[in-house]
Coordinates of C-alpha atoms in Angstrom, one line a residue:
M292 CA 98.6 103.7 137.7
I293 CA 97.0 100.1 136.5
T294 CA 94.5 98.6 138.4
F295 CA 93.8 95.0 136.7
E296 CA 90.8 93.5 138.9
S297 CA 90.0 90.7 137.5
V298 CA 91.7 88.1 134.5
R299 CA 89.2 84.5 132.9
W300 CA 89.8 82.0 130.4
K301 CA 88.5 79.0 129.0
N302 CA 89.5 76.2 126.3
F303 CA 93.0 77.9 127.5
L304 CA 95.8 74.9 128.4
S305 CA 94.4 72.3 130.7
T306 CA 91.1 74.6 131.3
G307 CA 87.7 73.4 129.3
D308 CA 84.9 75.3 128.0
Q309 CA 84.3 76.6 131.2
W310 CA 85.7 80.2 132.1
T311 CA 87.8 80.4 135.3
E312 CA 88.1 83.4 136.6
I313 CA 90.2 84.9 139.3
N314 CA 89.4 88.3 140.9
L315 CA 92.9 90.1 141.2
K316 CA 91.6 92.6 143.2
K317 CA 89.2 90.8 145.8
S318 CA 92.0 90.1 148.5
S319 CA 95.7 91.7 149.7
T320 CA 97.8 88.5 149.4
T321 CA 96.3 85.1 147.9
L322 CA 97.7 82.5 147.9
V323 CA 97.4 80.0 145.0
I324 CA 98.4 75.9 145.6
G325 CA 98.4 72.5 143.8
T326 CA 99.8 69.4 142.4
N327 CA 102.1 69.5 139.5
G328 CA 100.5 70.3 136.3
A329 CA 96.9 71.2 138.3
G330 CA 97.2 74.6 136.3
K331 CA 97.9 77.1 139.3
S332 CA 100.5 79.0 136.9
T333 CA 98.2 79.1 133.8
M334 CA 97.1 82.9 135.7
L335 CA 100.3 83.4 134.4
D336 CA 100.4 82.0 130.9
A337 CA 96.7 83.9 130.9
L338 CA 97.8 87.3 132.0
C339 CA 100.8 87.6 129.5
F340 CA 99.0 85.8 126.9
V341 CA 96.2 88.7 126.7
L342 CA 98.4 91.3 127.4
F343 CA 101.6 90.6 125.1
N344 CA 100.3 87.7 122.7
K345 CA 103.4 85.2 124.3
P346 CA 102.6 83.2 127.2
Y347 CA 104.7 83.1 130.6
R348 CA 106.3 80.2 130.2
K349 CA 108.3 78.7 126.7
I350 CA 104.7 77.3 125.2
N351 CA 104.3 77.7 121.4
K352 CA 101.3 79.8 121.1
P353 CA 99.0 76.7 119.4
Q354 CA 99.8 74.3 122.7
L355 CA 98.0 77.0 124.4
V356 CA 94.3 75.8 123.1
N357 CA 93.2 73.5 125.3
M358 CA 93.8 69.6 123.0
T359 CA 90.9 68.2 124.0
N360 CA 88.3 70.5 122.5
E361 CA 91.3 72.0 120.0
K362 CA 88.9 75.2 119.4
G363 CA 87.7 78.5 121.4
C364 CA 90.2 79.2 123.5
L365 CA 90.2 82.6 124.9
V366 CA 91.1 85.2 128.0
E367 CA 90.1 88.3 129.3
V368 CA 91.2 90.6 131.7
K369 CA 89.7 94.0 133.2
F370 CA 92.3 97.0 134.3
T371 CA 91.6 100.3 135.3
A372 CA 94.0 103.0 133.7
N373 CA 94.0 106.9 133.8
N374 CA 90.4 106.9 134.7
R375 CA 89.2 104.5 131.8
N376 CA 88.0 101.1 132.2
Y377 CA 89.2 98.9 129.8
L378 CA 88.6 95.0 128.9
V379 CA 91.1 93.3 126.1
R380 CA 90.3 90.1 124.8
R381 CA 92.3 87.7 123.0
G382 CA 91.7 84.2 121.6
I383 CA 93.3 81.5 119.5
K384 CA 91.2 79.3 116.6
P385 CA 89.3 81.3 116.3
N386 CA 91.7 84.7 116.1
V387 CA 90.7 87.5 118.8
F388 CA 92.1 90.5 119.5
D389 CA 90.1 92.9 121.1
I390 CA 90.5 96.2 123.2
E391 CA 87.2 97.5 124.8
I392 CA 87.4 101.1 126.5
N393 CA 84.4 102.1 128.7
G394 CA 82.4 99.6 127.3
E395 CA 83.0 100.3 123.6
M396 CA 84.7 98.7 121.4
R397 CA 88.5 100.3 120.2
N398 CA 88.7 100.8 116.5
K399 CA 91.3 98.5 114.8
E400 CA 93.9 99.3 113.0
A401 CA 94.3 96.8 109.4
D402 CA 97.6 95.0 111.3
D403 CA 97.4 93.3 115.0
R404 CA 100.6 94.8 115.3
S405 CA 99.9 98.1 115.0
N406 CA 96.8 97.8 117.8
Q407 CA 99.4 95.2 120.4
K408 CA 101.9 98.8 119.4
V409 CA 98.7 100.9 120.8
L410 CA 98.1 98.6 124.1
E411 CA 101.9 98.3 125.1
E412 CA 102.7 101.5 124.3
Q413 CA 99.7 104.1 124.9
I414 CA 97.6 102.2 127.5
L415 CA 99.8 99.8 129.4
K416 CA 103.0 102.0 128.9
L417 CA 104.9 98.8 129.8
N418 CA 106.2 95.6 127.5
F419 CA 106.9 92.0 128.2
K420 CA 110.1 92.2 129.6
S421 CA 108.8 95.5 132.1
F422 CA 105.7 93.7 132.6
T423 CA 107.4 90.4 133.8
Q424 CA 109.7 92.5 136.0
I425 CA 107.8 94.3 138.2
V426 CA 104.3 92.3 138.1
I427 CA 105.5 88.7 138.3
L428 CA 108.6 86.9 140.1
G429 CA 108.7 83.5 138.5
S430 CA 110.7 80.3 138.9
S431 CA 109.8 78.6 135.5
N432 CA 111.0 81.8 132.8
F433 CA 111.5 84.4 135.1
I434 CA 115.0 86.2 134.3
P435 CA 116.3 88.3 137.3
F436 CA 116.8 91.7 136.5
M437 CA 120.6 91.6 137.5
Q438 CA 120.7 88.7 134.4
L439 CA 119.6 90.7 132.2
S440 CA 122.0 93.0 129.5
Q441 CA 122.8 96.1 130.2
A442 CA 120.4 96.9 127.7
H443 CA 117.2 95.1 128.5
R444 CA 118.2 96.8 132.1
R445 CA 118.0 100.0 130.4
E446 CA 114.5 99.3 128.9
V447 CA 112.9 98.1 132.5
I448 CA 114.2 101.6 134.4
E449 CA 113.1 103.8 131.0
D450 CA 109.6 101.7 131.4
L451 CA 109.8 102.4 135.6
L452 CA 110.6 105.7 135.0
D453 CA 108.1 106.5 132.2
I454 CA 111.3 107.8 129.9
R455 CA 110.5 105.5 127.3
I456 CA 108.8 108.5 125.5
F457 CA 112.6 110.1 124.9
S458 CA 113.0 107.0 123.1
A459 CA 110.1 107.2 121.4
M460 CA 110.6 110.6 120.2
N461 CA 114.2 109.7 119.9
N462 CA 113.0 107.4 117.1
L463 CA 110.6 109.9 115.5
V464 CA 113.4 112.5 115.5
K465 CA 116.0 109.8 113.8
E466 CA 112.9 108.9 111.7
E467 CA 112.4 113.1 110.6
I468 CA 116.2 113.0 110.0
R469 CA 116.4 110.5 108.0
Q470 CA 112.9 112.0 105.7
L471 CA 115.1 114.7 106.2
K472 CA 118.2 113.4 104.6
D473 CA 115.9 111.9 101.4
V474 CA 114.2 115.0 100.8
I475 CA 117.6 116.8 100.8
K476 CA 119.1 114.2 98.5
N477 CA 115.9 115.3 96.2
L478 CA 116.7 118.5 96.8
T479 CA 120.3 118.1 95.8
F480 CA 119.0 115.8 92.8
K481 CA 116.6 118.8 91.2
K482 CA 119.6 121.5 92.3
D483 CA 122.1 119.4 89.9
T484 CA 119.5 119.2 87.5
I485 CA 118.5 122.3 87.3
K486 CA 121.7 123.9 87.5
D487 CA 122.0 121.7 84.0
K488 CA 119.9 123.1 82.5
V489 CA 120.3 126.8 83.3
K490 CA 123.7 125.8 81.7
M491 CA 121.7 124.1 78.7
Q492 CA 119.7 127.0 78.3
E493 CA 122.7 129.7 78.7
G494 CA 124.5 127.8 75.9
F495 CA 121.6 127.6 73.6
I496 CA 120.7 131.6 74.0
E497 CA 124.7 132.0 73.2
E498 CA 124.6 129.7 70.3
L499 CA 121.4 131.5 69.0
E500 CA 122.4 134.9 69.3
N501 CA 126.0 133.9 67.9
R502 CA 125.7 131.0 65.4
H503 CA 122.1 132.7 64.0
K504 CA 123.7 136.1 63.5
S505 CA 126.8 134.4 62.1
T506 CA 124.3 132.3 60.1
I507 CA 122.5 135.4 58.6
E508 CA 125.6 137.3 58.2
K509 CA 126.7 134.2 55.9
N510 CA 123.2 134.0 54.1
K511 CA 123.3 137.4 53.2
G512 CA 127.1 136.8 51.5
S513 CA 125.5 134.1 49.4
I514 CA 122.8 135.9 48.7
E515 CA 124.7 138.6 47.5
T516 CA 127.0 136.0 45.5
L517 CA 123.8 134.7 43.6
D518 CA 123.0 138.0 42.8
L519 CA 125.8 138.9 40.9
E520 CA 125.6 135.3 38.8
V521 CA 122.0 136.1 38.7
D522 CA 123.4 139.6 36.8
K523 CA 126.2 138.4 34.8
L524 CA 123.8 135.3 33.8
L525 CA 121.0 137.7 32.7
K526 CA 123.5 140.3 31.0
D527 CA 125.1 137.1 29.1
N528 CA 121.3 136.5 27.6
N529 CA 121.3 139.7 27.0
S530 CA 124.2 139.9 24.6
L531 CA 122.9 136.2 23.2
E532 CA 119.4 137.7 22.4
E533 CA 121.1 140.4 20.4
R534 CA 123.7 138.0 18.5
I535 CA 120.4 135.6 18.0
N536 CA 118.2 139.4 16.4
V537 CA 121.6 139.4 14.5
C538 CA 121.1 136.1 13.2
Q539 CA 117.9 136.3 12.6
E540 CA 118.2 140.0 10.4
D541 CA 121.1 138.1 8.5
L542 CA 118.3 135.1 7.9
K543 CA 116.2 137.2 5.9
N544 CA 118.8 137.8 3.3
Y545 CA 119.5 133.7 2.9
E546 CA 115.7 133.7 2.6
G547 CA 114.6 131.7 -0.7
A548 CA 118.1 130.7 -1.3
S549 CA 117.3 126.4 -1.5
K550 CA 113.9 127.4 -4.1
T551 CA 116.1 129.5 -6.3
L552 CA 118.8 126.9 -6.1
R553 CA 115.9 124.7 -7.4
E554 CA 114.7 126.4 -9.9
L555 CA 118.3 127.0 -11.4
G556 CA 119.2 123.7 -11.0
S557 CA 115.8 122.6 -13.2
L558 CA 117.2 125.4 -15.6
K559 CA 120.6 124.0 -15.4
G560 CA 119.3 120.6 -16.3
K561 CA 117.4 121.9 -19.1
I562 CA 120.4 123.9 -20.6
S563 CA 122.8 121.0 -20.3
Q564 CA 119.9 119.0 -22.3
K565 CA 120.1 121.7 -25.0
V566 CA 123.7 121.4 -25.3
S567 CA 123.8 118.0 -25.5
T568 CA 120.7 118.4 -27.9
I569 CA 122.9 120.8 -30.2
T570 CA 126.5 119.1 -29.7
K571 CA 124.8 116.0 -31.4
E572 CA 123.5 118.4 -34.1
H573 CA 126.6 119.4 -34.5
K574 CA 128.7 116.5 -34.8
F575 CA 126.2 115.5 -36.9
F576 CA 126.1 118.0 -39.7
T577 CA 130.0 118.1 -39.0
Q578 CA 130.1 114.4 -39.4
N579 CA 128.1 113.8 -42.4
T580 CA 127.5 115.2 -45.7
V581 CA 125.3 112.6 -46.9
C582 CA 121.7 111.6 -44.8
P583 CA 122.3 108.0 -43.5
T584 CA 118.7 107.4 -43.0
C585 CA 117.3 108.3 -46.4
T586 CA 121.0 108.7 -48.0
Q587 CA 120.5 112.0 -50.2
S588 CA 123.4 114.4 -50.4
I589 CA 122.8 116.9 -47.8
D590 CA 123.4 120.5 -49.0
E591 CA 127.0 122.2 -48.2
E592 CA 125.4 125.2 -47.4
F593 CA 122.6 124.0 -45.3
R594 CA 125.3 121.8 -43.6
L595 CA 127.5 125.0 -43.1
N596 CA 124.5 126.9 -41.8
K597 CA 123.4 124.1 -39.4
I598 CA 127.2 124.3 -38.3
E599 CA 127.7 127.8 -37.8
D600 CA 123.9 127.9 -36.3
A601 CA 125.2 125.2 -33.6
Q602 CA 128.6 126.6 -32.6
S603 CA 126.8 130.3 -32.3
K604 CA 124.2 128.2 -30.2
A605 CA 126.8 126.8 -28.0
K606 CA 128.4 129.6 -27.4
E607 CA 125.3 131.5 -26.2
L608 CA 125.0 128.2 -24.3
R609 CA 127.8 128.3 -22.7
E610 CA 128.1 131.8 -21.8
G611 CA 124.3 131.4 -20.0
Y612 CA 125.6 128.0 -18.6
E613 CA 128.7 130.0 -17.2
K614 CA 126.3 132.6 -15.4
L615 CA 124.1 129.5 -13.9
E616 CA 127.0 128.0 -12.5
E617 CA 128.3 131.4 -10.8
S618 CA 124.1 132.0 -9.7
I619 CA 124.1 128.5 -8.0
Q620 CA 127.7 128.7 -6.5
L621 CA 125.5 132.0 -4.9
Q622 CA 122.3 130.5 -4.0
E623 CA 124.6 127.7 -2.3
E624 CA 126.6 130.1 -0.7
K625 CA 123.0 132.0 0.7
E626 CA 121.9 128.2 1.7
R627 CA 125.5 127.6 3.9
L628 CA 124.9 130.5 5.4
L629 CA 121.2 130.2 5.9
K630 CA 121.9 126.8 8.0
S631 CA 125.1 128.0 9.5
T632 CA 122.8 130.8 11.1
T633 CA 120.1 128.8 11.9
Q634 CA 122.3 126.6 13.8
E635 CA 123.9 129.6 16.0
I636 CA 120.1 130.6 16.3
T637 CA 119.6 126.9 17.9
K638 CA 123.0 127.2 19.9
L639 CA 122.3 130.8 21.4
T640 CA 119.0 129.9 22.4
H641 CA 120.5 126.6 24.0
E642 CA 122.6 128.6 26.0
I643 CA 119.8 131.6 26.6
S644 CA 118.1 128.1 27.9
Q645 CA 120.8 126.8 30.5
N646 CA 121.4 130.4 31.9
S647 CA 117.6 130.6 32.2
L648 CA 117.5 127.2 34.4
R649 CA 120.8 128.3 36.6
I650 CA 118.8 131.6 37.1
S651 CA 115.9 129.8 38.5
G652 CA 118.4 127.7 40.6
Y653 CA 120.2 130.9 41.9
Q654 CA 117.2 132.8 42.7
K655 CA 115.3 129.4 44.5
Q656 CA 118.3 129.5 46.4
A657 CA 118.8 132.8 47.0
R658 CA 114.7 132.7 48.3
D659 CA 115.5 129.9 50.7
L660 CA 118.3 131.6 52.4
Q661 CA 116.0 135.0 52.6
H662 CA 113.3 132.5 54.2
E663 CA 116.1 131.1 56.7
I664 CA 117.5 134.9 57.7
Q665 CA 113.9 135.5 58.4
T666 CA 113.0 132.2 60.7
L667 CA 116.7 133.2 62.6
T668 CA 115.3 136.7 62.7
S669 CA 112.5 136.2 64.3
Q670 CA 114.0 133.8 66.3
L671 CA 116.3 136.4 67.6
S672 CA 113.5 138.5 68.0
N673 CA 112.0 136.3 69.7
R674 CA 115.2 135.0 72.0
N675 CA 113.4 136.8 75.3
S676 CA 111.3 134.1 75.7
E677 CA 114.3 132.1 76.2
H678 CA 115.2 134.6 78.5
E679 CA 112.5 134.5 80.5
K680 CA 112.6 130.3 80.8
L681 CA 116.4 131.0 81.1
E682 CA 114.9 133.9 84.5
G683 CA 112.4 130.7 85.4
F684 CA 115.3 127.9 85.9
R685 CA 117.4 130.8 87.8
N686 CA 114.6 131.4 89.8
D687 CA 113.9 127.9 90.5
L688 CA 117.4 127.1 91.5
Q689 CA 117.5 130.2 94.2
K690 CA 114.0 128.2 95.3
I691 CA 115.7 125.1 95.4
F692 CA 118.9 126.6 97.6
E693 CA 116.6 127.8 99.8
Q694 CA 114.9 124.5 100.3
L695 CA 118.1 122.9 100.6
A696 CA 119.6 125.4 103.0
D697 CA 116.3 125.0 105.6
K698 CA 116.6 121.6 105.0
K699 CA 119.7 121.3 106.2
E700 CA 119.4 123.8 109.3
E701 CA 116.0 121.8 110.2
V702 CA 118.3 118.4 110.3
K703 CA 120.9 120.1 112.0
Y704 CA 118.3 121.5 114.8
R705 CA 116.9 117.7 114.8
D706 CA 121.1 116.0 115.4
F707 CA 120.9 118.1 118.2
A708 CA 117.5 116.9 119.4
Y709 CA 118.7 113.5 118.7
S710 CA 121.9 113.9 121.0
L711 CA 119.8 115.1 123.6
L712 CA 117.0 112.5 123.4
K713 CA 119.6 109.3 122.9
D714 CA 121.2 107.2 125.6
G715 CA 123.8 109.3 126.5
G716 CA 121.4 112.8 126.5
V717 CA 118.4 113.6 128.8
K718 CA 117.5 109.8 129.9
T719 CA 120.8 109.4 131.6
K720 CA 120.3 112.7 133.1
I721 CA 117.0 111.7 134.3
I722 CA 118.1 108.2 135.7
K723 CA 121.6 109.5 137.5
K724 CA 118.3 111.7 139.3
Y725 CA 116.7 108.3 140.2
L726 CA 119.9 106.5 141.1
P727 CA 120.4 107.0 144.5
F728 CA 116.3 106.7 145.2
I729 CA 116.6 103.3 143.5
N730 CA 119.6 102.6 145.1
Q731 CA 118.5 103.3 148.3
Q732 CA 115.1 100.9 148.2
V733 CA 117.2 98.2 147.0
N734 CA 119.2 98.4 150.1
R735 CA 116.2 98.8 152.6
Y736 CA 114.3 96.0 150.9
L737 CA 117.6 93.7 151.5
Q738 CA 117.9 94.6 155.3
M739 CA 114.3 93.8 155.2
M740 CA 115.4 90.7 154.5
D741 CA 118.3 90.3 156.8
F742 CA 120.9 90.5 154.3
Y743 CA 122.8 93.1 155.2
I744 CA 125.2 94.0 151.7
N745 CA 125.1 97.3 149.9
L746 CA 124.3 96.9 146.3
H747 CA 124.8 100.2 144.0
L748 CA 123.8 100.2 140.5
D749 CA 125.5 103.0 138.3
E750 CA 124.2 104.6 135.4
E751 CA 124.8 101.7 132.7
F752 CA 123.3 99.8 135.2
A753 CA 126.2 97.3 136.3
E754 CA 126.1 96.3 140.2
T755 CA 128.7 97.2 142.5
V756 CA 128.0 95.1 145.6
K757 CA 129.6 95.6 149.5
N758 CA 129.3 93.0 152.0
P759 CA 131.2 93.3 155.6
I760 CA 133.2 90.6 155.2
Q761 CA 134.6 91.3 151.4
D762 CA 134.5 94.9 149.4
K763 CA 134.9 93.1 145.7
F764 CA 131.6 91.2 145.0
S765 CA 129.3 90.8 142.2
Y766 CA 125.7 88.9 141.7
S767 CA 127.4 85.8 140.2
S768 CA 129.4 85.3 143.7
F769 CA 126.1 84.7 145.9
S770 CA 124.3 81.5 146.6
E771 CA 121.1 80.8 145.0
G772 CA 119.1 82.2 148.0
E773 CA 121.0 85.4 148.4
K774 CA 120.1 86.0 144.8
M775 CA 116.8 85.7 145.3
R776 CA 117.0 87.8 148.1
I777 CA 118.4 90.2 145.8
D778 CA 115.8 89.6 142.9
L779 CA 113.0 90.6 145.6
A780 CA 114.7 93.4 146.7
L781 CA 114.8 94.6 143.1
L782 CA 110.8 93.5 142.5
F783 CA 109.9 95.9 145.5
A784 CA 112.3 98.5 144.5
W785 CA 110.7 98.6 141.0
R786 CA 107.5 98.8 142.5
E787 CA 108.7 101.6 144.5
V788 CA 109.7 103.5 142.2
A789 CA 106.6 102.9 140.0
R790 CA 104.7 103.9 142.7
F791 CA 106.4 107.2 143.3
K792 CA 106.4 108.1 139.8
N793 CA 103.0 106.8 139.1
S794 CA 103.8 105.4 135.3
A795 CA 104.3 101.4 135.8
N796 CA 102.7 101.6 138.9
T797 CA 99.8 98.7 139.4
N798 CA 98.1 96.6 142.0
L799 CA 98.8 93.4 141.2
L800 CA 102.1 90.7 142.2
I801 CA 102.6 87.9 141.6
M802 CA 105.4 85.4 142.7
D803 CA 105.1 82.2 141.1
E804 CA 106.8 79.2 143.3
V805 CA 109.1 81.8 145.6
F806 CA 109.1 79.9 148.9
D807 CA 109.1 76.8 147.0
S808 CA 113.1 77.6 145.2
S809 CA 115.8 79.0 147.1
L810 CA 114.2 81.4 149.8
D811 CA 115.3 79.9 153.8
T812 CA 113.1 80.1 156.5
V813 CA 114.1 83.3 157.1
G814 CA 113.9 84.4 154.3
T815 CA 110.6 83.4 153.5
E816 CA 109.2 84.7 156.8
E817 CA 110.7 88.3 156.3
F818 CA 109.4 88.4 152.6
G819 CA 105.7 87.5 154.0
K820 CA 106.3 90.2 156.0
I821 CA 106.9 92.0 153.7
I822 CA 104.1 91.3 151.4
R823 CA 101.5 91.8 154.0
F824 CA 102.8 95.0 155.8
V825 CA 105.4 97.3 153.2
I826 CA 104.1 96.6 150.5
K827 CA 101.3 99.1 150.1
D828 CA 98.2 99.1 147.6
S829 CA 99.4 95.9 146.4
N830 CA 96.9 92.8 145.3
T831 CA 99.9 89.7 145.8
F832 CA 99.2 86.2 144.5
V833 CA 101.7 83.6 145.5
I834 CA 102.1 80.4 143.2
S835 CA 103.4 77.8 146.0
H836 CA 103.5 74.1 146.1
K837 CA 103.4 74.3 149.9
S838 CA 100.2 74.5 151.9
D839 CA 101.3 75.0 155.1
M840 CA 101.2 78.4 154.7
L841 CA 97.9 79.2 154.1
D842 CA 97.5 81.0 157.9
K843 CA 99.5 83.6 156.3
F844 CA 97.4 84.6 153.3
N845 CA 94.1 86.6 153.3
N846 CA 92.7 84.2 150.4
V847 CA 93.9 80.7 149.1
I848 CA 93.1 79.5 145.3
E849 CA 93.6 76.0 145.2
F850 CA 93.6 74.0 141.1
T851 CA 93.1 70.5 140.6
K852 CA 93.0 68.4 138.0
K853 CA 90.3 66.2 137.4
G854 CA 89.6 64.3 134.1
G855 CA 92.1 65.8 131.9
F856 CA 91.0 69.2 133.1
S857 CA 91.7 72.1 135.8
Y858 CA 89.8 73.4 138.2
M859 CA 89.5 75.7 140.4
N860 CA 88.8 76.0 144.1
E861 CA 88.7 79.3 146.0
K862 CA 88.6 80.1 149.7
T863 CA 89.0 82.6 152.5
S864 CA 91.8 81.9 154.7
V865 CA 91.7 81.7 158.3
S866 CA 93.9 84.4 158.8
G867 CA 91.5 86.4 156.8

């Protein structure tokens, strides 16, 4: 049960810089009176503001600060709940929001919205709608239960029956399901990724084995072909070297041919000169019998001997010249053969050099291919590590499958819990259990106020109204006074349910201008009896313009306004 003890405020609405405090436990019934604008309804706005950060009436928050002082707006409320003493303090200019528990300040969250959530859900276990249905019945901003939407009706009932926890649990389960689905989504992505890795690794291993083996065999065949080419070239070089050796042997036979040819040429020149001299001498003695120089006669015998001698020498020289010509031709042939053989050796040497280059190239190709064979062979020999990697991927994939199965199983269980916790589940069964009691209490209070109808709420909180005159009636069919009786009966019924459940049960009940609006004299009289004799363990405040009811209340608080500021005066009624 929540027991409200006191509320006080300053610089709030028309209240000045002095505290205005109301003892909420002082009397079982209190009448709050005052003229319009005097501040008698300020306690409603103060309570709602300090507890829920919003005024009861339609007032913008900045307008809550006293317009004259324009700062230091502060409201405090004291209450007990669950054997703990609480003080809640809230202010504007500066902004203040404190919660004290047993005299110690509660640690604040970074965000005031989180602190407000703690206050409503963990401490009060009431939100603004529920508070205004159970604690306050007003004429200015109050929306009667029967005028709420079915969703808001349900919120009020859930607070009363203390089953909002199921909604909170449902939200938690819903969030867990969302998180689990996100995990499943991530796991599915990881599963697909690892499956791709497994497939790629299997393909890599298969390619590694097939392609490497094929490449090794191909390289071996290429090496064999290169070896055959090298052998062939080596044999060609051997043949070429043999031919060079033969040529070099032949060169030995041709050595000195040039020198001999030069010597023979020189000898040929000399012989030619000798022949020329003998020819001149033969011609001279043949043609001349007298010396042309000295004109002396040449001895005939001498002349003939000279001619014969010249002819004999010329014959010898011709024979020697012919032999010399033969020797020269022989030496020229040797010289030609020398050049030819030398050229042949050069050609053969060039071929050997070309073959050697090709051999070197083939051998380099063979070494490269052999190195590649060794590399591929090493990779094949190390393919166990690739198989281990593949096995690792498969193990990871199996773990992902197991995690997915676990998470899907968790989603299945939480879906079942979600179905139990949503509106059509456990809460509906609990509400069905309490509906007869709720309907009984509503009709009980209606009869106390001399309003003999039968109002029935179903599990969807839609009403069915029966009266002696007509069976089919609805809330909207009644007059304003009759509607007020129904609203009061529902308010009293909610408090009975709260007291029975000890969930949203509270000592405080505030009626704002109830007597001033729609209740007739009979209704007002019956209402007064109910709040004095039926509503138990309650501190009831009735805000009214009527001052002729002072004798019906134990305590009276009067608000007046002077100089623009509201003041409170409290006195005990004669009935007290």
